[in-house]
Amino acid sequence: MKHLPIFMHLENRTCLVVGGGTVALRKIDLLLKAGARVRVVAPRLGTGVAELAANGRVTHYPGVFTTQHLDNCALVVAATDSPLVNRWVYQKACERGLPVNVVDEPGLCSFIFPAIVDRAPVTIAISSGGAAPVLTRILRNRLESSIPAAYGRLAELVGRYRAAVKRRFGTIRARRLFWEQTLEGHVAEAALAGHWHEAERMLKHQIEAGNGDSGGEVYLIGAGPGDPDLLTFKALRLLQKADVVVYDRLVPEAIVDLARREAERVYVGKRRNDHSLPQSDISQLLADLATQGKKVARLKGGDPFVFGRGGEEITLLAEQGIPFQVVPGITAATGCAAYSGIPLTHRDYAQSVRFVTGHTRNGRLDLDWAQLARERQTLVFYMGLTNLNEICAKLVEHGLRADLPAALVEQGTTPNHRVYVGSLSDLYEKVKHLGVASPSLLIVGEVVRLHESLHWFSGEEGGAEVFPPQCHRRDRVTDRSEVA
Ligand code: SAH
């Protein structure tokens, strides 16, 4: 370890910054955040520092640096564009034994500024000892995205009860156990969900009761359409907390793998005509696991509340008073549309979008076709692959143009992502012998036309298989034949 990370208390202490430009400004901002009184020495100030001086937030000493400026200082920063001045400041500060940092000169620093993740009062400092600042920034960004913004307030909340917990629990071990259970349990979850009063009430109750929280809970999590990067921060956080992960076919392995290694994995996948676990059994399983005190992550493809039966799965939990949370996911429609360059709405083409199930009930597609066959709206059919032919035919039968563009997105957002484009009259014929795999999504509407110019993502196999729609607008007519 080249540097010892320590946190310095600078409240109301004087810090000297030599230089008044943008580099100096960045350091001044940090010092002010730490509550320091900042003395700025520079012949002229840039606009940012000048503003701070005008508002009385820093004290400006116009002119050049002299050793008197070091009087009563706790810390010194040199950020001028003159290497000579910077070195001079460094030497003089060292002579007085003051901690000094010359910006971007690792050789002239007795301390360095780390990259910071600020969740005050929680502060995380990261440093590579000056070796790889970009790497530290990348690390910082990772931490920024994985540590919820509310952690600071959570730390404040538990901080207020530290003494009470100390009085209630006699040993260090008991206290540690209490805090671990509290900060991994309902109190923290309620706080992070914004229910601060509830969190505080539970915390007080647990302190009085003399035990932490070890209750079970279910997280109904939308895992998105396939690309693990489309998971939300919250989904990832809860997944990594889970003792058990219950998942089905649409959830890619890469996402299940994000759970803790020791977490139990339960596959409850369903294939068409092969319901390996009936819905009611899944609900019961979730309830049972939670009742055993486990944190259960129920992962569902896309969004749990969009053709996901998420509502059904949590009804039983609600009835039995088992705590649960629902985390939305990117649904197949928005995921596939984005990755295919097909905006679902567009001022020129579609003012509304409908998500429709293409799944049959008792062998029939029971849909309000007249409502669906409207101009200027986009239709997205989930589970429509098997009935593709019938869906397209019905839409034409009920008044949509036979040449209206339609796209089939196969395994959208995954490495096997493919887009097949045609029209209501010919899409089925074009794809019927291609062995298009499930899951696939059908998008119908003028917006599909935009795919040709806006597509940007291609699966690992080197690109989408694209059949350009037969354009009816003269200005856009292209005559590209099939590209395999
Ligand atoms: N809850 C899910 C939908 C479940 S229904 C969601 O919000 O996305 C299953 C249907 O979703 C599939 O038949 C298919 O039409 C669609 N689907 C899910 N993932 C998909 C993907 N990666 N690519 C294309 N379609 C997908």
Short mmCIF file of C-alpha atoms and ligand atoms in Angstrom, two decimals:
data_model
loop_
_atom_site.label_atom_id
_atom_site.label_comp_id
_atom_site.label_asym_id
_atom_site.label_seq_id
_atom_site.Cartn_x
_atom_site.Cartn_y
_atom_site.Cartn_z
CA MET A 1 0.00 0.00 0.00
CA LYS A 2 1.61 3.21 -1.18
CA HIS A 3 -0.75 5.53 0.65
CA LEU A 4 -2.69 5.14 3.85
CA PRO A 5 -6.31 6.15 3.29
CA ILE A 6 -7.43 8.40 6.12
CA PHE A 7 -10.35 10.79 6.34
CA MET A 8 -9.45 14.27 7.44
CA HIS A 9 -11.70 16.46 9.51
CA LEU A 10 -11.53 19.88 7.86
CA GLU A 11 -14.62 21.58 9.19
CA ASN A 12 -13.81 25.26 9.84
CA ARG A 13 -10.13 24.67 9.19
CA THR A 14 -8.31 26.89 6.74
CA CYS A 15 -7.06 25.32 3.52
CA LEU A 16 -4.95 27.09 0.95
CA VAL A 17 -5.48 26.70 -2.77
CA VAL A 18 -2.93 28.39 -5.02
CA GLY A 19 -4.45 28.98 -8.46
CA GLY A 20 -7.89 30.22 -9.53
CA GLY A 21 -8.74 28.28 -12.70
CA THR A 22 -10.99 25.30 -13.36
CA VAL A 23 -8.54 22.75 -11.93
CA ALA A 24 -8.38 24.73 -8.71
CA LEU A 25 -12.15 25.00 -8.73
CA ARG A 26 -12.59 21.22 -8.62
CA LYS A 27 -10.44 20.96 -5.50
CA ILE A 28 -12.07 24.01 -3.91
CA ASP A 29 -15.48 22.38 -4.38
CA LEU A 30 -14.28 19.30 -2.53
CA LEU A 31 -12.77 21.29 0.31
CA LEU A 32 -15.96 23.32 0.67
CA LYS A 33 -18.00 20.11 0.79
CA ALA A 34 -15.84 19.01 3.71
CA GLY A 35 -16.67 22.27 5.45
CA ALA A 36 -13.23 23.87 5.12
CA ARG A 37 -12.58 27.60 4.96
CA VAL A 38 -10.82 28.08 1.67
CA ARG A 39 -8.15 30.69 1.01
CA VAL A 40 -7.43 31.19 -2.69
CA VAL A 41 -4.23 32.87 -3.86
CA ALA A 42 -4.12 33.87 -7.53
CA PRO A 43 -3.49 37.06 -9.51
CA ARG A 44 -6.73 36.46 -11.42
CA LEU A 45 -9.69 34.15 -10.93
CA GLY A 46 -11.59 32.11 -13.49
CA THR A 47 -15.35 32.63 -13.56
CA GLY A 48 -16.17 29.66 -11.29
CA VAL A 49 -13.82 30.65 -8.48
CA ALA A 50 -14.66 34.34 -8.98
CA GLU A 51 -18.30 33.51 -8.34
CA LEU A 52 -17.43 31.68 -5.12
CA ALA A 53 -15.34 34.66 -4.00
CA ALA A 54 -18.13 37.10 -4.86
CA ASN A 55 -20.55 35.00 -2.77
CA GLY A 56 -18.16 34.97 0.14
CA ARG A 57 -17.67 31.20 0.02
CA VAL A 58 -13.90 31.52 -0.42
CA THR A 59 -11.47 34.29 0.49
CA HIS A 60 -9.46 35.62 -2.40
CA TYR A 61 -5.91 36.93 -1.94
CA PRO A 62 -5.06 38.61 -5.23
CA GLY A 63 -1.43 38.44 -6.29
CA VAL A 64 1.34 35.89 -6.10
CA PHE A 65 1.93 33.22 -3.50
CA THR A 66 4.06 34.10 -0.47
CA THR A 67 4.89 31.96 2.54
CA GLN A 68 2.56 34.05 4.75
CA HIS A 69 -0.35 32.53 2.92
CA LEU A 70 0.54 29.26 4.62
CA ASP A 71 -0.05 30.70 8.09
CA ASN A 72 -2.66 28.74 10.06
CA CYS A 73 -3.38 26.39 7.18
CA ALA A 74 -4.25 22.74 7.65
CA LEU A 75 -3.67 21.68 4.08
CA VAL A 76 -2.31 23.08 0.81
CA VAL A 77 -3.21 22.54 -2.84
CA ALA A 78 -1.20 23.97 -5.75
CA ALA A 79 -3.15 24.17 -9.00
CA THR A 80 -1.50 26.87 -11.06
CA ASP A 81 -0.39 26.42 -14.66
CA SER A 82 3.21 27.30 -13.70
CA PRO A 83 5.35 24.26 -12.77
CA LEU A 84 7.78 26.64 -11.05
CA VAL A 85 5.16 28.16 -8.79
CA ASN A 86 3.70 24.73 -8.04
CA ARG A 87 7.10 23.39 -7.00
CA TRP A 88 7.73 26.46 -4.87
CA VAL A 89 4.44 26.01 -3.05
CA TYR A 90 5.26 22.34 -2.54
CA GLN A 91 8.66 23.09 -1.04
CA LYS A 92 7.39 25.78 1.29
CA ALA A 93 4.49 23.63 2.49
CA CYS A 94 6.85 20.71 3.12
CA GLU A 95 9.17 22.93 5.12
CA ARG A 96 6.25 23.68 7.43
CA GLY A 97 5.20 20.04 7.56
CA LEU A 98 1.85 20.77 5.89
CA PRO A 99 0.10 18.15 3.78
CA VAL A 100 0.37 19.33 0.17
CA ASN A 101 -1.00 18.25 -3.18
CA VAL A 102 0.21 19.58 -6.51
CA VAL A 103 -2.50 18.71 -8.98
CA ASP A 104 -1.45 16.16 -11.58
CA GLU A 105 2.11 15.95 -10.20
CA PRO A 106 2.24 12.71 -8.21
CA GLY A 107 5.91 13.38 -7.39
CA LEU A 108 4.94 16.61 -5.64
CA CYS A 109 2.21 15.32 -3.38
CA SER A 110 2.38 14.34 0.24
CA PHE A 111 -1.29 13.32 -0.06
CA ILE A 112 -3.52 12.56 -3.00
CA PHE A 113 -7.21 13.12 -3.64
CA PRO A 114 -9.01 9.82 -4.08
CA ALA A 115 -12.00 9.26 -6.33
CA ILE A 116 -15.03 9.62 -4.11
CA VAL A 117 -18.42 8.00 -3.85
CA ASP A 118 -20.39 10.37 -1.70
CA ARG A 119 -23.32 8.98 0.25
CA ALA A 120 -22.72 11.24 3.19
CA PRO A 121 -22.25 10.32 5.95
CA VAL A 122 -20.98 7.24 4.11
CA THR A 123 -17.97 8.16 2.00
CA ILE A 124 -15.97 5.78 -0.14
CA ALA A 125 -12.50 6.77 -1.29
CA ILE A 126 -10.73 4.93 -4.11
CA SER A 127 -7.17 5.37 -5.24
CA SER A 128 -4.63 3.64 -7.44
CA GLY A 129 -1.83 5.64 -5.83
CA GLY A 130 -1.69 7.78 -8.96
CA ALA A 131 -0.99 4.78 -11.22
CA ALA A 132 -4.26 4.57 -13.13
CA PRO A 133 -6.72 7.38 -12.46
CA VAL A 134 -9.03 6.22 -15.27
CA LEU A 135 -9.29 2.80 -13.68
CA THR A 136 -10.19 4.38 -10.36
CA ARG A 137 -12.87 6.41 -12.11
CA ILE A 138 -14.31 3.27 -13.71
CA LEU A 139 -14.34 1.59 -10.30
CA ARG A 140 -15.97 4.62 -8.81
CA ASN A 141 -18.70 4.55 -11.47
CA ARG A 142 -19.35 0.90 -10.72
CA LEU A 143 -19.73 1.64 -7.05
CA GLU A 144 -21.87 4.68 -7.81
CA SER A 145 -24.28 2.51 -9.72
CA SER A 146 -24.42 -0.33 -7.23
CA ILE A 147 -24.83 1.67 -4.05
CA PRO A 148 -28.30 3.18 -3.79
CA ALA A 149 -28.40 6.93 -3.30
CA ALA A 150 -30.43 6.48 -0.12
CA TYR A 151 -27.57 4.73 1.70
CA GLY A 152 -26.46 8.02 3.18
CA ARG A 153 -29.82 8.65 4.75
CA LEU A 154 -29.96 5.04 5.90
CA ALA A 155 -26.59 5.46 7.63
CA GLU A 156 -27.94 8.58 9.31
CA LEU A 157 -31.02 6.71 10.51
CA VAL A 158 -29.10 3.81 12.03
CA GLY A 159 -26.52 6.25 13.41
CA ARG A 160 -29.25 7.78 15.57
CA TYR A 161 -29.94 4.40 17.17
CA ARG A 162 -26.36 3.28 17.68
CA ALA A 163 -26.32 4.20 21.32
CA ALA A 164 -29.69 2.57 21.97
CA VAL A 165 -28.49 -0.65 20.36
CA LYS A 166 -25.35 -0.53 22.46
CA ARG A 167 -27.45 -0.29 25.62
CA ARG A 168 -29.77 -3.09 24.52
CA PHE A 169 -27.17 -5.62 23.36
CA GLY A 170 -24.38 -6.36 25.80
CA THR A 171 -21.76 -7.90 23.56
CA ILE A 172 -20.05 -6.75 20.42
CA ARG A 173 -21.08 -9.97 18.72
CA ALA A 174 -24.75 -9.49 19.51
CA ARG A 175 -24.62 -5.94 18.25
CA ARG A 176 -22.90 -6.94 15.03
CA LEU A 177 -25.49 -9.65 14.42
CA PHE A 178 -28.29 -7.20 15.08
CA TRP A 179 -26.91 -4.64 12.65
CA GLU A 180 -26.21 -7.24 9.99
CA GLN A 181 -29.75 -8.51 10.13
CA THR A 182 -31.18 -5.02 10.22
CA LEU A 183 -29.14 -3.69 7.34
CA GLU A 184 -29.83 -6.75 5.20
CA GLY A 185 -33.46 -6.96 6.16
CA HIS A 186 -36.80 -5.20 6.09
CA VAL A 187 -35.59 -2.03 7.79
CA ALA A 188 -33.07 -1.35 5.05
CA GLU A 189 -35.48 -2.38 2.32
CA ALA A 190 -38.22 -0.15 3.65
CA ALA A 191 -35.76 2.74 3.87
CA LEU A 192 -34.44 2.22 0.37
CA ALA A 193 -38.00 2.05 -0.92
CA GLY A 194 -38.52 5.52 0.60
CA HIS A 195 -40.67 4.39 3.55
CA TRP A 196 -38.60 6.15 6.19
CA HIS A 197 -41.22 6.25 8.92
CA GLU A 198 -41.93 2.58 8.52
CA ALA A 199 -38.20 1.79 8.55
CA GLU A 200 -37.71 3.74 11.77
CA ARG A 201 -40.75 2.17 13.39
CA MET A 202 -39.46 -1.33 12.57
CA LEU A 203 -35.98 -0.47 13.79
CA LYS A 204 -37.32 0.77 17.13
CA HIS A 205 -39.49 -2.30 17.45
CA GLN A 206 -36.57 -4.63 16.78
CA ILE A 207 -34.40 -2.87 19.33
CA GLU A 208 -37.15 -3.16 21.94
CA ALA A 209 -37.80 -6.80 21.06
CA GLY A 210 -34.10 -7.44 21.32
CA ASN A 211 -33.74 -9.29 18.06
CA GLY A 212 -32.82 -8.43 14.52
CA ASP A 213 -34.93 -9.18 11.55
CA SER A 214 -34.56 -12.53 9.92
CA GLY A 215 -37.92 -12.70 8.20
CA GLY A 216 -38.46 -14.04 4.74
CA GLU A 217 -39.45 -11.89 1.82
CA VAL A 218 -40.16 -12.31 -1.89
CA TYR A 219 -38.74 -10.07 -4.59
CA LEU A 220 -40.68 -10.37 -7.83
CA ILE A 221 -38.06 -9.18 -10.24
CA GLY A 222 -38.31 -8.30 -13.92
CA ALA A 223 -35.12 -9.60 -15.50
CA GLY A 224 -35.60 -7.85 -18.84
CA PRO A 225 -35.73 -9.42 -22.28
CA GLY A 226 -32.33 -11.12 -22.33
CA ASP A 227 -29.33 -8.82 -22.30
CA PRO A 228 -28.09 -8.93 -18.67
CA ASP A 229 -27.05 -5.28 -18.98
CA LEU A 230 -30.72 -4.36 -19.10
CA LEU A 231 -31.22 -5.42 -15.51
CA THR A 232 -31.99 -2.53 -13.16
CA PHE A 233 -29.72 -1.66 -10.22
CA LYS A 234 -32.49 -2.63 -7.85
CA ALA A 235 -32.97 -6.01 -9.54
CA LEU A 236 -29.26 -6.72 -9.21
CA ARG A 237 -29.13 -5.63 -5.58
CA LEU A 238 -32.07 -7.76 -4.51
CA LEU A 239 -30.89 -10.71 -6.58
CA GLN A 240 -27.57 -10.60 -4.79
CA LYS A 241 -29.32 -10.62 -1.45
CA ALA A 242 -31.44 -13.65 -2.17
CA ASP A 243 -31.06 -17.02 -0.45
CA VAL A 244 -33.11 -18.69 -3.18
CA VAL A 245 -33.60 -17.79 -6.84
CA VAL A 246 -36.73 -19.06 -8.54
CA TYR A 247 -36.60 -18.59 -12.30
CA ASP A 248 -38.03 -19.81 -15.54
CA ARG A 249 -37.19 -20.31 -19.17
CA LEU A 250 -37.10 -16.71 -20.33
CA VAL A 251 -34.43 -15.73 -17.83
CA PRO A 252 -30.95 -16.18 -19.28
CA GLU A 253 -28.37 -18.13 -17.33
CA ALA A 254 -26.07 -15.12 -17.21
CA ILE A 255 -28.64 -13.32 -15.06
CA VAL A 256 -29.27 -16.27 -12.75
CA ASP A 257 -25.50 -16.45 -12.34
CA LEU A 258 -25.49 -12.97 -10.85
CA ALA A 259 -27.01 -14.37 -7.67
CA ARG A 260 -24.71 -15.26 -4.77
CA ARG A 261 -22.85 -18.48 -5.39
CA GLU A 262 -24.33 -20.13 -2.33
CA ALA A 263 -27.90 -19.15 -3.23
CA GLU A 264 -30.17 -22.06 -4.02
CA ARG A 265 -31.53 -22.10 -7.59
CA VAL A 266 -34.96 -23.44 -8.44
CA TYR A 267 -36.07 -23.81 -12.05
CA VAL A 268 -39.82 -23.63 -12.52
CA GLY A 269 -39.70 -23.18 -16.28
CA LYS A 270 -42.62 -23.59 -18.48
CA ARG A 271 -42.53 -24.75 -22.03
CA ARG A 272 -45.56 -24.53 -24.24
CA ASN A 273 -47.83 -27.50 -23.62
CA ASP A 274 -45.48 -28.63 -20.89
CA HIS A 275 -46.31 -26.84 -17.70
CA SER A 276 -43.56 -28.19 -15.50
CA LEU A 277 -44.96 -26.39 -12.46
CA PRO A 278 -48.52 -25.08 -12.39
CA GLN A 279 -48.89 -21.41 -11.50
CA SER A 280 -50.54 -22.16 -8.16
CA ASP A 281 -47.60 -24.40 -7.20
CA ILE A 282 -45.15 -21.61 -7.96
CA SER A 283 -47.10 -19.20 -5.76
CA GLN A 284 -47.18 -21.79 -3.00
CA LEU A 285 -43.46 -22.44 -3.38
CA LEU A 286 -42.69 -18.72 -3.00
CA ALA A 287 -44.89 -18.50 0.07
CA ASP A 288 -43.31 -21.61 1.62
CA LEU A 289 -39.75 -20.44 1.06
CA ALA A 290 -40.48 -17.01 2.51
CA THR A 291 -42.22 -18.57 5.50
CA GLN A 292 -39.02 -20.50 6.18
CA GLY A 293 -37.37 -17.10 6.61
CA LYS A 294 -35.68 -17.01 3.21
CA LYS A 295 -35.18 -14.06 0.92
CA VAL A 296 -36.59 -15.29 -2.35
CA ALA A 297 -35.82 -13.71 -5.72
CA ARG A 298 -38.51 -14.67 -8.19
CA LEU A 299 -36.99 -13.79 -11.57
CA LYS A 300 -39.28 -13.32 -14.53
CA GLY A 301 -38.47 -12.49 -18.12
CA GLY A 302 -39.17 -8.91 -19.18
CA ASP A 303 -41.52 -7.14 -16.79
CA PRO A 304 -43.38 -9.24 -14.23
CA PHE A 305 -46.60 -7.33 -14.78
CA VAL A 306 -46.63 -7.52 -18.58
CA PHE A 307 -47.99 -10.92 -19.65
CA GLY A 308 -45.95 -12.33 -16.83
CA ARG A 309 -48.59 -13.55 -14.41
CA GLY A 310 -46.72 -11.59 -11.78
CA GLY A 311 -50.00 -10.47 -10.28
CA GLU A 312 -51.15 -14.03 -9.81
CA GLU A 313 -47.91 -15.06 -8.16
CA ILE A 314 -48.07 -12.44 -5.45
CA THR A 315 -51.78 -12.71 -4.69
CA LEU A 316 -51.15 -15.61 -2.37
CA LEU A 317 -48.31 -13.72 -0.66
CA ALA A 318 -50.58 -10.73 -0.13
CA GLU A 319 -53.28 -12.98 1.30
CA GLN A 320 -50.84 -14.56 3.73
CA GLY A 321 -49.25 -11.26 4.73
CA ILE A 322 -45.82 -12.27 3.43
CA PRO A 323 -43.75 -9.20 2.58
CA PHE A 324 -42.91 -8.75 -1.09
CA GLN A 325 -41.57 -6.18 -3.51
CA VAL A 326 -42.05 -5.89 -7.24
CA VAL A 327 -39.18 -4.69 -9.41
CA PRO A 328 -40.15 -3.65 -12.92
CA GLY A 329 -38.10 -4.89 -15.82
CA ILE A 330 -37.66 -3.87 -19.40
CA THR A 331 -40.45 -5.61 -21.21
CA ALA A 332 -39.84 -7.48 -24.47
CA ALA A 333 -41.68 -4.81 -26.47
CA THR A 334 -39.43 -1.94 -25.45
CA GLY A 335 -36.28 -4.06 -25.36
CA CYS A 336 -36.81 -5.59 -28.80
CA ALA A 337 -37.94 -2.30 -30.27
CA ALA A 338 -34.91 -0.41 -28.98
CA TYR A 339 -32.43 -3.05 -30.10
CA SER A 340 -34.11 -3.24 -33.52
CA GLY A 341 -34.23 0.50 -34.14
CA ILE A 342 -38.04 0.52 -34.22
CA PRO A 343 -39.44 3.38 -32.13
CA LEU A 344 -42.80 2.19 -30.85
CA THR A 345 -44.30 5.62 -31.15
CA HIS A 346 -43.30 8.32 -33.58
CA ARG A 347 -44.89 11.68 -34.27
CA ASP A 348 -45.28 10.88 -37.96
CA TYR A 349 -46.41 7.27 -37.76
CA ALA A 350 -47.94 6.19 -34.47
CA GLN A 351 -49.51 8.08 -31.58
CA SER A 352 -50.18 5.04 -29.49
CA VAL A 353 -48.92 1.54 -28.92
CA ARG A 354 -50.74 -1.58 -27.82
CA PHE A 355 -49.28 -4.66 -26.19
CA VAL A 356 -51.37 -7.64 -27.21
CA THR A 357 -51.21 -11.34 -26.44
CA GLY A 358 -51.09 -13.60 -29.45
CA HIS A 359 -51.74 -16.61 -27.29
CA THR A 360 -54.87 -18.62 -27.97
CA ARG A 361 -57.54 -19.40 -25.41
CA ASN A 362 -59.33 -22.66 -26.01
CA GLY A 363 -57.74 -22.77 -29.44
CA ARG A 364 -59.06 -19.33 -30.42
CA LEU A 365 -57.45 -15.94 -30.73
CA ASP A 366 -59.96 -14.04 -28.68
CA LEU A 367 -59.14 -10.44 -29.55
CA ASP A 368 -61.03 -7.30 -30.40
CA TRP A 369 -59.77 -7.11 -33.96
CA ALA A 370 -61.74 -4.00 -34.87
CA GLN A 371 -59.95 -2.08 -32.07
CA LEU A 372 -56.59 -3.42 -33.16
CA ALA A 373 -57.02 -2.66 -36.84
CA ARG A 374 -56.62 1.08 -36.42
CA GLU A 375 -54.41 3.49 -38.26
CA ARG A 376 -51.55 5.36 -36.61
CA GLN A 377 -50.96 2.92 -33.81
CA THR A 378 -48.29 0.30 -33.26
CA LEU A 379 -49.25 -3.22 -32.27
CA VAL A 380 -46.91 -5.47 -30.39
CA PHE A 381 -47.90 -9.12 -30.16
CA TYR A 382 -46.35 -11.20 -27.41
CA MET A 383 -46.51 -14.98 -27.78
CA GLY A 384 -47.58 -14.51 -31.38
CA LEU A 385 -45.14 -16.74 -33.23
CA THR A 386 -47.35 -19.81 -33.48
CA ASN A 387 -50.30 -17.78 -34.64
CA LEU A 388 -48.37 -15.37 -36.84
CA ASN A 389 -50.26 -16.28 -39.97
CA GLU A 390 -53.66 -15.91 -38.36
CA ILE A 391 -52.79 -12.64 -36.63
CA CYS A 392 -51.64 -11.00 -39.85
CA ALA A 393 -54.64 -12.32 -41.81
CA LYS A 394 -57.13 -11.13 -39.17
CA LEU A 395 -55.66 -7.66 -39.10
CA VAL A 396 -56.02 -7.36 -42.89
CA GLU A 397 -59.49 -8.84 -42.75
CA HIS A 398 -60.46 -6.11 -40.29
CA GLY A 399 -59.17 -3.29 -42.41
CA LEU A 400 -55.41 -2.85 -42.03
CA ARG A 401 -53.47 -2.45 -45.29
CA ALA A 402 -51.93 -5.67 -46.56
CA ASP A 403 -48.69 -3.82 -47.21
CA LEU A 404 -48.45 -2.44 -43.65
CA PRO A 405 -44.92 -3.22 -42.42
CA ALA A 406 -44.49 -5.90 -39.78
CA ALA A 407 -41.39 -7.23 -38.07
CA LEU A 408 -40.66 -10.38 -36.20
CA VAL A 409 -37.94 -9.96 -33.59
CA GLU A 410 -36.39 -13.26 -32.64
CA GLN A 411 -34.61 -13.63 -29.27
CA GLY A 412 -34.40 -9.87 -29.03
CA THR A 413 -31.44 -8.21 -27.23
CA THR A 414 -29.58 -11.54 -27.00
CA PRO A 415 -26.57 -12.64 -29.05
CA ASN A 416 -29.09 -14.43 -31.31
CA HIS A 417 -31.11 -11.29 -31.93
CA ARG A 418 -32.59 -11.28 -35.42
CA VAL A 419 -35.15 -9.12 -37.13
CA TYR A 420 -37.32 -10.27 -40.01
CA VAL A 421 -39.20 -7.53 -41.80
CA GLY A 422 -42.07 -7.87 -44.22
CA SER A 423 -45.66 -6.78 -44.54
CA LEU A 424 -48.87 -8.15 -43.09
CA SER A 425 -49.41 -10.04 -46.33
CA ASP A 426 -45.99 -11.62 -46.76
CA LEU A 427 -44.18 -11.82 -43.41
CA TYR A 428 -45.49 -15.28 -42.65
CA GLU A 429 -44.54 -16.62 -46.07
CA LYS A 430 -41.07 -15.15 -45.71
CA VAL A 431 -40.30 -16.70 -42.36
CA LYS A 432 -42.26 -19.92 -42.31
CA HIS A 433 -39.38 -22.09 -43.44
CA LEU A 434 -36.66 -20.29 -41.51
CA GLY A 435 -37.25 -22.02 -38.21
CA VAL A 436 -37.63 -18.79 -36.23
CA ALA A 437 -37.08 -19.62 -32.58
CA SER A 438 -38.98 -18.62 -29.48
CA PRO A 439 -39.18 -16.14 -27.86
CA SER A 440 -40.20 -13.90 -30.73
CA LEU A 441 -42.18 -10.74 -30.82
CA LEU A 442 -44.31 -9.33 -33.62
CA ILE A 443 -44.36 -5.58 -34.21
CA VAL A 444 -46.91 -4.20 -36.65
CA GLY A 445 -47.14 -0.62 -37.89
CA GLU A 446 -45.60 2.09 -40.00
CA VAL A 447 -42.83 2.51 -37.41
CA VAL A 448 -41.31 -0.78 -38.59
CA ARG A 449 -40.21 1.14 -41.66
CA LEU A 450 -37.68 3.00 -39.50
CA HIS A 451 -35.77 -0.18 -38.79
CA GLU A 452 -34.02 0.09 -42.12
CA SER A 453 -32.33 3.35 -41.22
CA LEU A 454 -32.18 3.07 -37.42
CA HIS A 455 -31.06 -0.50 -36.80
CA TRP A 456 -27.80 -0.57 -34.87
CA PHE A 457 -27.61 -3.80 -32.92
CA SER A 458 -26.79 -7.15 -34.39
CA GLY A 459 -26.43 -10.49 -32.69
CA GLU A 460 -23.14 -12.25 -32.37
CA GLU A 461 -23.58 -14.02 -35.66
CA GLY A 462 -22.85 -10.92 -37.62
CA GLY A 463 -26.12 -9.26 -38.14
CA ALA A 464 -29.80 -9.33 -38.49
CA GLU A 465 -31.49 -11.07 -41.33
CA VAL A 466 -33.39 -8.26 -42.85
CA PHE A 467 -36.12 -8.21 -45.43
CA PRO A 468 -36.82 -4.59 -46.19
CA PRO A 469 -40.50 -3.76 -46.26
CA GLN A 470 -42.00 -2.98 -49.62
CA CYS A 471 -42.15 0.73 -49.20
CA HIS A 472 -45.17 2.44 -50.53
CA ARG A 473 -43.73 5.93 -50.09
CA ARG A 474 -41.93 6.89 -53.25
CA ASP A 475 -39.11 8.75 -51.51
CA ARG A 476 -38.11 5.70 -49.56
CA VAL A 477 -38.34 3.02 -52.17
CA THR A 478 -35.40 0.72 -52.05
CA ASP A 479 -35.12 -2.44 -53.90
CA ARG A 480 -32.75 -4.40 -51.78
CA SER A 481 -33.54 -8.01 -52.05
CA GLU A 482 -33.19 -10.38 -49.16
CA VAL A 483 -29.98 -10.13 -47.27
CA ALA A 484 -29.14 -13.29 -45.46
N1 SAH B 1 -43.16 -10.67 -19.04
C1 SAH B 1 -42.53 -10.76 -20.34
C2 SAH B 1 -43.42 -11.39 -21.36
C3 SAH B 1 -43.73 -12.84 -21.11
S1 SAH B 1 -44.73 -13.53 -22.36
C4 SAH B 1 -42.11 -9.35 -20.79
O1 SAH B 1 -42.49 -8.36 -20.16
O2 SAH B 1 -41.39 -9.27 -21.77
C5 SAH B 1 -43.54 -14.30 -23.36
C6 SAH B 1 -43.44 -13.59 -24.69
O3 SAH B 1 -42.64 -12.45 -24.57
C7 SAH B 1 -42.73 -14.42 -25.75
O4 SAH B 1 -43.61 -15.32 -26.38
C8 SAH B 1 -42.30 -13.35 -26.70
O5 SAH B 1 -43.34 -12.93 -27.51
C9 SAH B 1 -41.95 -12.20 -25.77
N2 SAH B 1 -40.52 -12.14 -25.49
C10 SAH B 1 -39.93 -12.24 -24.30
N3 SAH B 1 -38.60 -12.08 -24.41
C11 SAH B 1 -38.34 -11.86 -25.71
C12 SAH B 1 -37.18 -11.63 -26.46
N4 SAH B 1 -35.97 -11.58 -25.88
N5 SAH B 1 -37.28 -11.47 -27.79
C13 SAH B 1 -38.49 -11.52 -28.38
N6 SAH B 1 -39.64 -11.74 -27.72
C14 SAH B 1 -39.56 -11.90 -26.40
#
